[in-house]
Short mmCIF file of C-alpha atoms and ligand atoms in Angstrom, two decimals:
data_model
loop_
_atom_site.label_atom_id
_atom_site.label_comp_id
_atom_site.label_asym_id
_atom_site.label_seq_id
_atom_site.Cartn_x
_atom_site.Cartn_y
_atom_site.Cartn_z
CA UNK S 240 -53.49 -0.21 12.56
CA UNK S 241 -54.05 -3.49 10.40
CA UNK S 242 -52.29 -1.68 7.70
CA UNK S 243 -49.54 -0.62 9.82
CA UNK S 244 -48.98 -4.33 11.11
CA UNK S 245 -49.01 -5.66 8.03
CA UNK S 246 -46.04 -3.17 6.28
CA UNK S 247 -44.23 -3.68 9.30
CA UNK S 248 -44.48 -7.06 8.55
CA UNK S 249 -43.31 -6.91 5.04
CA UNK S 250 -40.76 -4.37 5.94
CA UNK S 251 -39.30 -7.40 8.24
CA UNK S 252 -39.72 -9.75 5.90
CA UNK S 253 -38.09 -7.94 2.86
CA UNK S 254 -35.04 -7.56 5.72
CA UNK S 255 -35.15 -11.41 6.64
CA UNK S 256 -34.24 -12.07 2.85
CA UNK S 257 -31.58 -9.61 2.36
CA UNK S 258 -29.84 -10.60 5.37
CA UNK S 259 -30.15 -14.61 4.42
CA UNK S 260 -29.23 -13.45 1.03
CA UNK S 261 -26.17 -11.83 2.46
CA UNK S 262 -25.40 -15.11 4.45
CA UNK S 263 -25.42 -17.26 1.28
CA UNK S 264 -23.71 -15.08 -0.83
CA UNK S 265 -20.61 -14.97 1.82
CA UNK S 266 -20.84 -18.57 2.47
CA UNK S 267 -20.67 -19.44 -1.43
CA UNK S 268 -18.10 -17.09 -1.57
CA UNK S 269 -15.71 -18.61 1.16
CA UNK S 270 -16.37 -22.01 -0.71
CA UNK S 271 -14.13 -19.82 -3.79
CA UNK S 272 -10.71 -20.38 -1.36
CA UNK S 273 -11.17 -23.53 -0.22
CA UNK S 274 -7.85 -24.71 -1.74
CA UNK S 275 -5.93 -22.26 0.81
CA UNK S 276 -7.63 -24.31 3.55
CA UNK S 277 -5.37 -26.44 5.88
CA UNK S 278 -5.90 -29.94 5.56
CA UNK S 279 -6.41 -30.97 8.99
CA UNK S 280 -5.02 -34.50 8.32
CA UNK S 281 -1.99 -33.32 6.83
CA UNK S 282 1.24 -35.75 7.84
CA UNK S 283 3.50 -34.25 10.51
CA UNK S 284 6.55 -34.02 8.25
CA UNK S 285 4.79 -30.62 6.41
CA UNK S 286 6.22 -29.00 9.42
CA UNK S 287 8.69 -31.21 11.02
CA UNK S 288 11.61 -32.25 8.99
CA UNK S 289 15.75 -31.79 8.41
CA UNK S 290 16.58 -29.07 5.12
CA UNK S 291 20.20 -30.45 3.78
CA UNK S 292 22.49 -29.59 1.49
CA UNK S 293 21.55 -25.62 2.28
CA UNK S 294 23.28 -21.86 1.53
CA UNK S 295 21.41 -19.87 4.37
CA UNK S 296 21.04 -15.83 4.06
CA UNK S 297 20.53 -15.49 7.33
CA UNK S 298 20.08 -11.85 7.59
CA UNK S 299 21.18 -11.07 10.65
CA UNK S 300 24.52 -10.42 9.10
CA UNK S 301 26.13 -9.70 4.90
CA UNK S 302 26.59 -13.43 4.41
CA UNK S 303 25.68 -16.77 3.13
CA UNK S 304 26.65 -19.95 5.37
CA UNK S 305 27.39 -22.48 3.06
CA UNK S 306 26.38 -25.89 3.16
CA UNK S 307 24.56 -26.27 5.63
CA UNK S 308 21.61 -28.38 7.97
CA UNK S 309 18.47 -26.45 9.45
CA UNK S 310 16.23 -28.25 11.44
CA UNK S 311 12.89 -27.35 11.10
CA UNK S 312 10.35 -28.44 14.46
CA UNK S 313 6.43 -27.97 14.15
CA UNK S 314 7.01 -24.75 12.06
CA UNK S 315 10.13 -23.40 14.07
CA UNK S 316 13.64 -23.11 13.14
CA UNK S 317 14.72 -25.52 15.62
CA UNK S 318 18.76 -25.89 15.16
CA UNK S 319 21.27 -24.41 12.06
CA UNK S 320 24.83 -26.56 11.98
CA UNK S 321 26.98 -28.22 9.30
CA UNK S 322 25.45 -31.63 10.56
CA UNK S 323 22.58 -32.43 12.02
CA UNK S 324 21.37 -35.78 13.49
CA UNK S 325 17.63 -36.43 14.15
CA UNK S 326 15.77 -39.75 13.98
CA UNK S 327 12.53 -40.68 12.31
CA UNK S 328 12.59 -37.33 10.24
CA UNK S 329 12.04 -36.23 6.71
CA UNK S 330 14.68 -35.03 4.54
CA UNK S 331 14.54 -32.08 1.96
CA UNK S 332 17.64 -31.82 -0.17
CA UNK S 333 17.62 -28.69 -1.04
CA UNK S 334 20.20 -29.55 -3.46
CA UNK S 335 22.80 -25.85 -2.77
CA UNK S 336 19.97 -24.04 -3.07
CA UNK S 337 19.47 -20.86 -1.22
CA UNK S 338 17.93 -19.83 1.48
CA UNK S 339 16.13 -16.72 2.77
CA UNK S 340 13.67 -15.69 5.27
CA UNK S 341 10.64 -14.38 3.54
CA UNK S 342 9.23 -11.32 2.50
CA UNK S 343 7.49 -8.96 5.31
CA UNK S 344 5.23 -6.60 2.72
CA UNK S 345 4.93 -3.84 5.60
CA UNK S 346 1.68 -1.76 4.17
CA UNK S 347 -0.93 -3.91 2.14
CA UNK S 348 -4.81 -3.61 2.08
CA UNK S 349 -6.21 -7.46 1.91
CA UNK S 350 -10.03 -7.51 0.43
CA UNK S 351 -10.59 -11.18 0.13
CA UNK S 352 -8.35 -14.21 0.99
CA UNK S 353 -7.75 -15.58 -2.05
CA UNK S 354 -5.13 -12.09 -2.28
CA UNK S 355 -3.20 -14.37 0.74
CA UNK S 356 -2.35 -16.66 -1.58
CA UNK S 357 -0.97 -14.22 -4.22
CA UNK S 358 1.52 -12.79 -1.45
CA UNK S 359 2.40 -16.47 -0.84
CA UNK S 360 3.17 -17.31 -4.76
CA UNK S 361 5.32 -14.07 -4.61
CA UNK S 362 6.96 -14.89 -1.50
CA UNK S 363 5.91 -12.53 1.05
CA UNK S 364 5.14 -14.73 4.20
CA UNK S 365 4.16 -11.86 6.21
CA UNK S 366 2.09 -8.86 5.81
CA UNK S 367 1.11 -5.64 7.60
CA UNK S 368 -2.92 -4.64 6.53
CA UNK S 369 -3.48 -0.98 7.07
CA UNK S 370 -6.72 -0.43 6.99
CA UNK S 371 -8.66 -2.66 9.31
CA UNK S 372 -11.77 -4.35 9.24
CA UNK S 373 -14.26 -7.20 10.81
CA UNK S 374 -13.51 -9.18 8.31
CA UNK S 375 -9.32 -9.25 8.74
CA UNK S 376 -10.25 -10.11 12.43
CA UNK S 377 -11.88 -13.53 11.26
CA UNK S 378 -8.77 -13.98 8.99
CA UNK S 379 -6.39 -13.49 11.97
CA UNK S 380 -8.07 -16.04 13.59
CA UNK S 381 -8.07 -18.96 10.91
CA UNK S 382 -4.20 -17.82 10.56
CA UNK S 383 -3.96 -18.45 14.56
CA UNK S 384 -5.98 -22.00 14.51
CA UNK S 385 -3.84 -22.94 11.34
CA UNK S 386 -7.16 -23.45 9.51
CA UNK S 387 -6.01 -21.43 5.92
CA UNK S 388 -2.70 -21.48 4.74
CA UNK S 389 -1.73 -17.32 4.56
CA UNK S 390 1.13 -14.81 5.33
CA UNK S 391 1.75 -14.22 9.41
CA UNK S 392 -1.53 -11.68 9.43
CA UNK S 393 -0.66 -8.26 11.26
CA UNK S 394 -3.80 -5.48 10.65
CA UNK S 395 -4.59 -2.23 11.98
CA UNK S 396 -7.72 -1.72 13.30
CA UNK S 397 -9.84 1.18 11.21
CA UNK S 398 -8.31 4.33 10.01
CA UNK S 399 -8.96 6.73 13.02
CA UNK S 400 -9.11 10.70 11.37
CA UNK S 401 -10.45 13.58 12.91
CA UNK S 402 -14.11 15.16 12.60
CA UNK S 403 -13.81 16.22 9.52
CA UNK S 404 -15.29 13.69 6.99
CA UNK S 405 -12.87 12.62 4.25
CA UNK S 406 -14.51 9.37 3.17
CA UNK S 407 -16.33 6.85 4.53
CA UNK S 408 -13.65 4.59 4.67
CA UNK S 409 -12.66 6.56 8.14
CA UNK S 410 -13.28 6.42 11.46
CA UNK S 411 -14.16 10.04 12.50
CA UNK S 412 -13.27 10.77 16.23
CA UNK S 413 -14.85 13.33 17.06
CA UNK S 414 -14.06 13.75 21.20
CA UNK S 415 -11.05 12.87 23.09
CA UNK S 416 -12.92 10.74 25.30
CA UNK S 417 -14.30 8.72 21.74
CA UNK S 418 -10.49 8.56 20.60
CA UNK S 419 -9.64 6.85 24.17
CA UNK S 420 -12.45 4.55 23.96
CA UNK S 421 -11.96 3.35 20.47
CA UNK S 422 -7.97 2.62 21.27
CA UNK S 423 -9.10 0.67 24.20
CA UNK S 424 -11.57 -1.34 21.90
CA UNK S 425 -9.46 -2.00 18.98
CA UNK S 426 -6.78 -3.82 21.58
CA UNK S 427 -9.13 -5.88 23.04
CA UNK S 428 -10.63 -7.24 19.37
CA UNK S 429 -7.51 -8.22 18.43
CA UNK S 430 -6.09 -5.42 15.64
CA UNK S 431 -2.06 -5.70 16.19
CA UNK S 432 -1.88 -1.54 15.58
CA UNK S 433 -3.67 1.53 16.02
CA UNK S 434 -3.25 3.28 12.00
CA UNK S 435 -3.97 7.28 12.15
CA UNK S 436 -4.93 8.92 9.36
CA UNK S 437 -4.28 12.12 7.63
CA UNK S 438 -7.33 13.79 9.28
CA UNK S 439 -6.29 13.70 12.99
CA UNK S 440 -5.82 17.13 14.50
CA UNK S 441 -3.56 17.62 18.01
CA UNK S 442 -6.01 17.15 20.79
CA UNK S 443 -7.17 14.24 19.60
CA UNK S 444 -4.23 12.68 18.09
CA UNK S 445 -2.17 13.04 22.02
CA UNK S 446 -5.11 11.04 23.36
CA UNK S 447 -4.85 8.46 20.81
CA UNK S 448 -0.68 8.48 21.69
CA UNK S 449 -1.51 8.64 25.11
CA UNK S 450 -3.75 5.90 25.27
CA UNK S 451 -1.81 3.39 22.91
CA UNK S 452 1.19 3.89 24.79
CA UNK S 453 -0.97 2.76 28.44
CA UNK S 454 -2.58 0.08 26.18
CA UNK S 455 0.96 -1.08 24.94
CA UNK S 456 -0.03 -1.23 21.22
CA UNK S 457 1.85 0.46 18.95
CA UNK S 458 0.88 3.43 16.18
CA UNK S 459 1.39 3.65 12.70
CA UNK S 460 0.94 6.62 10.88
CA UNK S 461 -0.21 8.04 7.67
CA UNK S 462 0.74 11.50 8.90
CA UNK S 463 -2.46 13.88 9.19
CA UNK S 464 -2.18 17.22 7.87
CA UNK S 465 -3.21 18.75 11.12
CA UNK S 466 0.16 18.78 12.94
CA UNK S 467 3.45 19.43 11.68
CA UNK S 468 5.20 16.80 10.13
CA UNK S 469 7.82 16.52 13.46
CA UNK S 470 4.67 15.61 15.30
CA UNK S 471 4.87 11.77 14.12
CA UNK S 472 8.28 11.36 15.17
CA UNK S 473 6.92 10.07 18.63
CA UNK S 474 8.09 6.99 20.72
CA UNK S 475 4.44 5.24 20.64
CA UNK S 476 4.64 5.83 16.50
CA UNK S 477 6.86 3.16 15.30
CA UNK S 478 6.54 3.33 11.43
CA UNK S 479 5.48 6.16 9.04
CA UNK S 480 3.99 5.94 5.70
CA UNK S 481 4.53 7.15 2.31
CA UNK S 482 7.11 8.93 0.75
CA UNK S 483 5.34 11.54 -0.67
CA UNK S 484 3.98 12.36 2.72
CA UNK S 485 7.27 14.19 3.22
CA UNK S 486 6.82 16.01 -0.24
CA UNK S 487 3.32 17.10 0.25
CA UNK S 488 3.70 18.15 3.74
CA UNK S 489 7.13 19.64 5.09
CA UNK S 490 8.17 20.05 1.54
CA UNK S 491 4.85 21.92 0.14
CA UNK S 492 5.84 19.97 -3.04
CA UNK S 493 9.04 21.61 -3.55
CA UNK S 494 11.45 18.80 -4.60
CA UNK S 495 14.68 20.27 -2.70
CA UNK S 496 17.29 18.35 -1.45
CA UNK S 497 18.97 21.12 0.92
CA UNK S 498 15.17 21.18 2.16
CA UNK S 499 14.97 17.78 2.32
CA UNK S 500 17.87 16.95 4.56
CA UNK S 501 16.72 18.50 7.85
CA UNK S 502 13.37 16.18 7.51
CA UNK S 503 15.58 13.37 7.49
CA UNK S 504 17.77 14.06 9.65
CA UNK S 505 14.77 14.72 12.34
CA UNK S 506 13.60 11.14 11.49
CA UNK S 507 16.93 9.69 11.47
CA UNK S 508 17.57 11.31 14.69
CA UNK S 509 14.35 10.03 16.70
CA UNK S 510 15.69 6.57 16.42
CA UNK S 511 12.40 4.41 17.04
CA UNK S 512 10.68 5.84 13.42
CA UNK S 513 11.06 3.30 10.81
CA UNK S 514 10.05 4.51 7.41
CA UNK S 515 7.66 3.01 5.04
CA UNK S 516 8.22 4.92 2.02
CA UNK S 517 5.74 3.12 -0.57
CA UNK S 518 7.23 3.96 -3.65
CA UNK S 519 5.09 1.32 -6.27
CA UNK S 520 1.81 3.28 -5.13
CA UNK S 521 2.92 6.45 -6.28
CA UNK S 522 4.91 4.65 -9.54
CA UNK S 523 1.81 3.22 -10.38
CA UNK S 524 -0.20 6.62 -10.96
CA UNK S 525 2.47 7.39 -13.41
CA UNK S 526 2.18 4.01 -14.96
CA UNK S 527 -1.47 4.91 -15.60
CA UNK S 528 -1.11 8.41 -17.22
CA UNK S 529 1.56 6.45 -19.84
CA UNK S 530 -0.35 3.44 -20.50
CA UNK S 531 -4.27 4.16 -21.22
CA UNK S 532 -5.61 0.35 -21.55
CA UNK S 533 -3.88 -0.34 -18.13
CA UNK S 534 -7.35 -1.35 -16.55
CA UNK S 535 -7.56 -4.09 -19.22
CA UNK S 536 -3.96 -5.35 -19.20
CA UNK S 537 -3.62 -9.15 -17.77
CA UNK S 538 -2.27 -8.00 -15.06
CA UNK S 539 -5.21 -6.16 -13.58
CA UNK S 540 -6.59 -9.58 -13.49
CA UNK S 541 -5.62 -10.57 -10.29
CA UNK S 542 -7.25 -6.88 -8.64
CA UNK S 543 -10.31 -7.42 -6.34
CA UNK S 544 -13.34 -7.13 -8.56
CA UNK S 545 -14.24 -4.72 -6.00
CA UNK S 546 -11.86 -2.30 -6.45
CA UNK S 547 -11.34 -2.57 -9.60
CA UNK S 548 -14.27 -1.45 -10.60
CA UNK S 549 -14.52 1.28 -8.05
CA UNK S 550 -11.29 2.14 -7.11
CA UNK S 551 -9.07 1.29 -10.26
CA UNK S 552 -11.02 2.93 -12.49
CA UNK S 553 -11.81 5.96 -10.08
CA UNK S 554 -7.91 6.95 -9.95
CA UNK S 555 -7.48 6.00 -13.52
CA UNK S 556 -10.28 8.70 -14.28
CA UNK S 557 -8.57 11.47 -12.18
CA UNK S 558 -5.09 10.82 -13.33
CA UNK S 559 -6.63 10.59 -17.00
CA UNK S 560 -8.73 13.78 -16.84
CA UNK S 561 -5.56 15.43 -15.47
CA UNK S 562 -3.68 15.01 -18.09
CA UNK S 563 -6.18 15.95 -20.38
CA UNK S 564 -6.16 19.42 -18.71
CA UNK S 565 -2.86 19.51 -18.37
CA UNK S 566 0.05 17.37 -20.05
CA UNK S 567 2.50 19.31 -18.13
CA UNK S 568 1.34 16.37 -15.35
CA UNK S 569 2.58 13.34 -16.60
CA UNK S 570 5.99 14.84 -16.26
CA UNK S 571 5.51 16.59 -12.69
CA UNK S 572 4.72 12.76 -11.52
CA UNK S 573 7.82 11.37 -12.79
CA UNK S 574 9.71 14.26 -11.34
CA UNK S 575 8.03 13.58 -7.78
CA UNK S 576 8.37 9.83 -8.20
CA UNK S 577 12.24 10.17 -8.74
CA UNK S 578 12.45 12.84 -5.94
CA UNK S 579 10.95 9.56 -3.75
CA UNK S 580 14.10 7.74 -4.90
CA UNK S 581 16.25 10.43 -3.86
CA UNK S 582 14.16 10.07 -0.03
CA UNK S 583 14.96 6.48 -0.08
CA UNK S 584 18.63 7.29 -0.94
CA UNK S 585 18.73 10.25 1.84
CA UNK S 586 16.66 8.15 4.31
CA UNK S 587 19.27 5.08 3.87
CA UNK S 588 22.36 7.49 4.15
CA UNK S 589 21.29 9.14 7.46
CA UNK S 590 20.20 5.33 8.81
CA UNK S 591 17.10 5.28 9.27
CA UNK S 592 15.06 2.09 9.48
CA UNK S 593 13.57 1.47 6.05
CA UNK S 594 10.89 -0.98 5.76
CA UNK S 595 9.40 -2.25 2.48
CA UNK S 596 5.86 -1.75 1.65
CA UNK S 597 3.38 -1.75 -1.28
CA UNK S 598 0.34 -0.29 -0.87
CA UNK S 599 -0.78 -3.18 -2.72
CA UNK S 600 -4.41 -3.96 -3.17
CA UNK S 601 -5.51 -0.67 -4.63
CA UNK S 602 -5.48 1.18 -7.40
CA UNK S 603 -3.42 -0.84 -10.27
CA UNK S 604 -0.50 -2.23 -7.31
CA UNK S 605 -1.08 -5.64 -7.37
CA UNK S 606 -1.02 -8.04 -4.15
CA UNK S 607 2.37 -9.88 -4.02
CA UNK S 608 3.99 -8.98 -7.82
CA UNK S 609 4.49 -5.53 -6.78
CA UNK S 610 6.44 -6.53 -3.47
CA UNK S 611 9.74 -6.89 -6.17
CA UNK S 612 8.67 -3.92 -8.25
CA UNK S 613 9.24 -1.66 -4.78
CA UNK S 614 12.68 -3.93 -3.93
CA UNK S 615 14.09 -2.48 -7.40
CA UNK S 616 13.34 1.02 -6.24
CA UNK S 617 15.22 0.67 -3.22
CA UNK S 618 17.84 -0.93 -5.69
CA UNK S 619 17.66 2.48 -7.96
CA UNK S 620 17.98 4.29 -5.01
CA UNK S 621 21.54 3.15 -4.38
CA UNK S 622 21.01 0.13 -1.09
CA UNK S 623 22.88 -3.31 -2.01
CA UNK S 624 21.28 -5.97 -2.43
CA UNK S 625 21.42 -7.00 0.90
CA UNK S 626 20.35 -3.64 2.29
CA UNK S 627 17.15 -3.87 -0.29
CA UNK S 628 16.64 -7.54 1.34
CA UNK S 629 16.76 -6.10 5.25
CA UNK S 630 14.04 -3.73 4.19
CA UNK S 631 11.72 -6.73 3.25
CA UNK S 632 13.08 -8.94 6.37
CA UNK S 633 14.99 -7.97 9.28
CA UNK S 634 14.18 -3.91 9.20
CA UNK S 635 10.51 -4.83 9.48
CA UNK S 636 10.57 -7.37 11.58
CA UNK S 637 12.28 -4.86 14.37
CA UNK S 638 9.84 -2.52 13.91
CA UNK S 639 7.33 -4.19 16.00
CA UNK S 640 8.37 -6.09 18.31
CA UNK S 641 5.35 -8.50 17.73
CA UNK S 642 7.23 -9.24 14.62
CA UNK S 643 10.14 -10.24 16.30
CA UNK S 644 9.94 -13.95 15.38
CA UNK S 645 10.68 -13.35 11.85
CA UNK S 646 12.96 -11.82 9.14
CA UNK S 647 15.91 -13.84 9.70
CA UNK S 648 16.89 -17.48 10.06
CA UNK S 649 17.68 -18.22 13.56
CA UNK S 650 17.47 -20.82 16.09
CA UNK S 651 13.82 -19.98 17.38
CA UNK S 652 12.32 -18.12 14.73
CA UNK S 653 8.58 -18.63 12.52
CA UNK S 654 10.07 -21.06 9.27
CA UNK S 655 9.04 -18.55 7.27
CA UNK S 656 11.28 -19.18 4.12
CA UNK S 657 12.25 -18.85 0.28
CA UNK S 658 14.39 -21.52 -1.12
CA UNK S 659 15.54 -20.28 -4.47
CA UNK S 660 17.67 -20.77 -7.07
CA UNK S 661 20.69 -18.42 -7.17
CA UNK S 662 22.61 -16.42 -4.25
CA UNK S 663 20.19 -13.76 -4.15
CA UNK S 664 22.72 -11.29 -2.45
CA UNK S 665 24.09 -11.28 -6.06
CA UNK S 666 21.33 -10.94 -8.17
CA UNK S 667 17.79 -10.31 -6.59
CA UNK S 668 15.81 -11.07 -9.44
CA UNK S 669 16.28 -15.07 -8.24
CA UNK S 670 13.63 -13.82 -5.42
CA UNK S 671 10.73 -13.65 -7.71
CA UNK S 672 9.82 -17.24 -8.43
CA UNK S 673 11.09 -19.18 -5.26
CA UNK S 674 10.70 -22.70 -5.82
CA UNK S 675 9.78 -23.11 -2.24
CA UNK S 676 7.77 -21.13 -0.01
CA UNK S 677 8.01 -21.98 3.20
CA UNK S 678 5.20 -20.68 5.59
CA UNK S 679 5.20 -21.36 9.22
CA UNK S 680 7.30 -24.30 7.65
CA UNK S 681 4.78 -25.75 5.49
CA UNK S 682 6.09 -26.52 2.34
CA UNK S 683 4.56 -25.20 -0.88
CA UNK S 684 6.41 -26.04 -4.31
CA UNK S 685 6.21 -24.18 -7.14
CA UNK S 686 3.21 -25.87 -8.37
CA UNK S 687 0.69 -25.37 -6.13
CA UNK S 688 2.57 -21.42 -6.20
CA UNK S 689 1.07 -20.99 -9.38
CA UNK S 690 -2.10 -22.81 -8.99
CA UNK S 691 -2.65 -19.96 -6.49
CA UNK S 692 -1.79 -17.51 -8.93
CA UNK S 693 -4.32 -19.36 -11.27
CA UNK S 694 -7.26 -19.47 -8.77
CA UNK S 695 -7.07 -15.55 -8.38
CA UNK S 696 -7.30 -14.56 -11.57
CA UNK S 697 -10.36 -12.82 -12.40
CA UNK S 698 -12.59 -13.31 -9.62
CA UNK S 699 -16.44 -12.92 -9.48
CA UNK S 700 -17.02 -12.36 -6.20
CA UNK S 701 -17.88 -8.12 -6.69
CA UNK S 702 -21.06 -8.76 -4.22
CA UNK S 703 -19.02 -10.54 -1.82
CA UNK S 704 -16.40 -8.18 -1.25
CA UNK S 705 -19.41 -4.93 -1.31
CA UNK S 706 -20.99 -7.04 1.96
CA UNK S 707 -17.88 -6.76 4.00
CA UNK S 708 -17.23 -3.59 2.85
CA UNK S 709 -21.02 -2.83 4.23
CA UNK S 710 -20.07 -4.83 7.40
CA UNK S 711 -17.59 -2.58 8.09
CA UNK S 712 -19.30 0.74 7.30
CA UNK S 713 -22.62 -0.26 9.69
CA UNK S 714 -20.23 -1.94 12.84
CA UNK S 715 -17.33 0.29 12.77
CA UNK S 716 -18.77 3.18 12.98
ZN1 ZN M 964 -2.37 2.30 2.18
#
């Protein structure tokens, strides 16, 4: 029995230390982003002041109004006119620069916060998380209390599949009585949306609709392979992801346009479906099979250390060995990423909803840069440039309509903004350095932009990012 005691006693012990050692290592590691933390006696004219001199793209309509005021109260577009007059206020010449709402990057997977400021420095002001955690709960929060400068935070709670396992980075319901608990739960804890996953088979999946719909939070879907494609195109499921969701599943990877046109038509028709067609994701498995030291290139720099070591270098190895077996691939890639061009093209013709996201923060598609790499696709695809701007903006912010308070500049909307150099309804490419980033109107210049870019470049923090990883895997399951 001593014996006994005593092991039990180490056995505690050993767990005391790896649990303290857990502690520190996260507390160190939130000491890494400390320059994305709000300073609490910051002056009240970082969010209360008088923009002059302005071109506005509002977005709510194919125009620019010229020259004019926007008032800007506690972080809220307070008034838009040609003159404005309000005492004891700052004033920002913006000098005929332009202005746009910012970017709404509508599927992203955050590890670590110092990716927030990444999408900042590239201009996206909002983001959509798809694969939720613990951890994007606690970010939420800060967001809320203004505590850390970040994008408006949206996330999904956990990736809900069906029995089957396909990864531990699922939830597996198993019961329709799990599915309706877990809906419930996820609502109260704060995640924004329930995300299903390609796993989910009918029974379960109607609960899941069923009980979202009573709950009033809205789905977003990653369509599972267990119902037909048609399935998704349901009132409670406002967006669905992935353009080459269509190829692999109604298509069966045959790239045919006459085949194509019923599947839009069907989402077009449906009305409430946005689309989010990721089309960098996909790119970006191409860009790997043409450029071999791709894990090594600068850019890959800015990749959680995480992921880069597991996840970058696991879908570099597949696409790499692929190739090897076959060459033929390389080319079957390209052929499926252009038929995603033609979806965007099809999906735009017939009307439907499209809203811009990356996928960013796996694989090689970087947080924030990549957000203009998918624009140009929608570009190639044949949308003006204002069209290509609505899918970043208004298009998403209609999708949900706890998004409603941003993608345009209105009277009553988030100050969510770019100020940048040229009209970017004429040339887009003025979008990718703003020299103001405006985030629930506090100002960042182009200085402190980069510094951000700077400070996530090659991070250490590999252990870090494993223990909320872990913290998911033991609590969410
Ligand atoms: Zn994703």
């Amino acid at each position: 029995m001593k014996i006994l005691k005593r092991l039990l006693k180490i056995v505690f012990a050993l767990i005391g230390v790896l649990v303290l050692t857990g502690i520190i290592t996260l507390w160190v590691d939130s000491l890494g982003t400390n320059y994305l933390k709000v300073n609490k006696n910051e002056p009240t004219s970082n969010n209360s002041y008088l923009i002059t001199n302005v071109n506005i793209i509002p977005m709510n309509q194919d125009t620019v109004l010229v020259d004019k005021m926007v008032y800007i109260k506690e972080g809220i577009i307070e008034k838009i006119a040609d003159t404005i007059e309000v005492s004891g206020i700052q004033i920002f010449d913006a000098e005929n620069k332009y202005l746009t709402p910012g970017f709404i990057d509508m599927h992203v997977h955050v590890w670590d916060r110092y990716e927030l400021g990444l999408y900042l420095s590239n201009g996206v002001t909002a983001v959509r998380n798809l694969w939720g955690m613990p951890m994007h709960l606690r970010i939420k929060e800060d967001i809320i209390k203004d505590n850390i400068i970040s994008p408006t935070f949206f996330t999904t709670g956990p990736k809900l599949t069906g029995p089957e396992f396909i990864g531990d980075d699922n939830l597996n319901l198993t019961n329709p009585i799990e599915a309706k608990e877990k809906v419930i739960s996820y609502k109260d804890r704060g995640y924004d949306f329930i995300k299903t996953y390609y796993g989910l088979d009918k029974e379960i999946f109607d609960t899941v609709i069923e009980q979202a719909k009573i709950s009033e939070i809205d789905i977003v879907s990653h369509p599972s392979q267990k119902v037909p494609f048609s399935y998704h195109l349901n009132p409670q499921i406002k967006s669905i992801e992935h353009a080459e969701e269509i190829v692999q599943q109604p298509l069966q990877f045959d790239l045919d346009t006459i085949k194509l046109q019923p599947i839009i038509d069907s989402i077009s028709q449906s009305q409430h479906t946005s689309y989010c067609p990721t089309i960098t994701v996909f790119n970006n498995i191409y860009q790997m099979m043409i450029d071999d030291s791709i894990l090594h290139s600068e850019s890959l720099e800015f990749m959680n250390p995480l992921i880069k070591k597991v996840d970058s270098k696991n879908q570099f190895d597949r696409w790499f060995n692929a190739k090897q077996e076959d060459p033929a691939t390389v080319d079957r890639i390209k052929k499926q990423h252009d038929f995603h061009i033609t979806i965007v093209q099809k999906l735009h013709e017939a009307g439907v909803n499209i809203i811009c996201g990356t996928d960013a923060g796996i694989g090689v598609t970087l947080p924030g840069f990549s957000i203009h790499k998918e624009l140009r696709f929608y570009k190639e695809a044949g949308l003006s440039n204002y069209e290509v701007l609505k899918t970043a903006t208004v298009n998403a912010s209609k999708t949900h309509e706890i998004m409603n308070s941003l993608g345009t500049i209105e009277t009553g909307k988030i100050a969510n903004l770019l100020l940048v150099d040229e009209n970017p309804l004429l040339d887009l490419s003025s979008l990718e350095n703003p020299i103001f980033v405006f985030v629930k109107g506090r100002k960042l210049n182009r200085e402190t932009l980069d510094s951000y870019n700077e400070k996530a470049k090659n991070r250490k923090n590999l252990l870090a990012s494993a223990l909320r990883y872990l913290e998911n895997l033991i609590f969410e399951k």
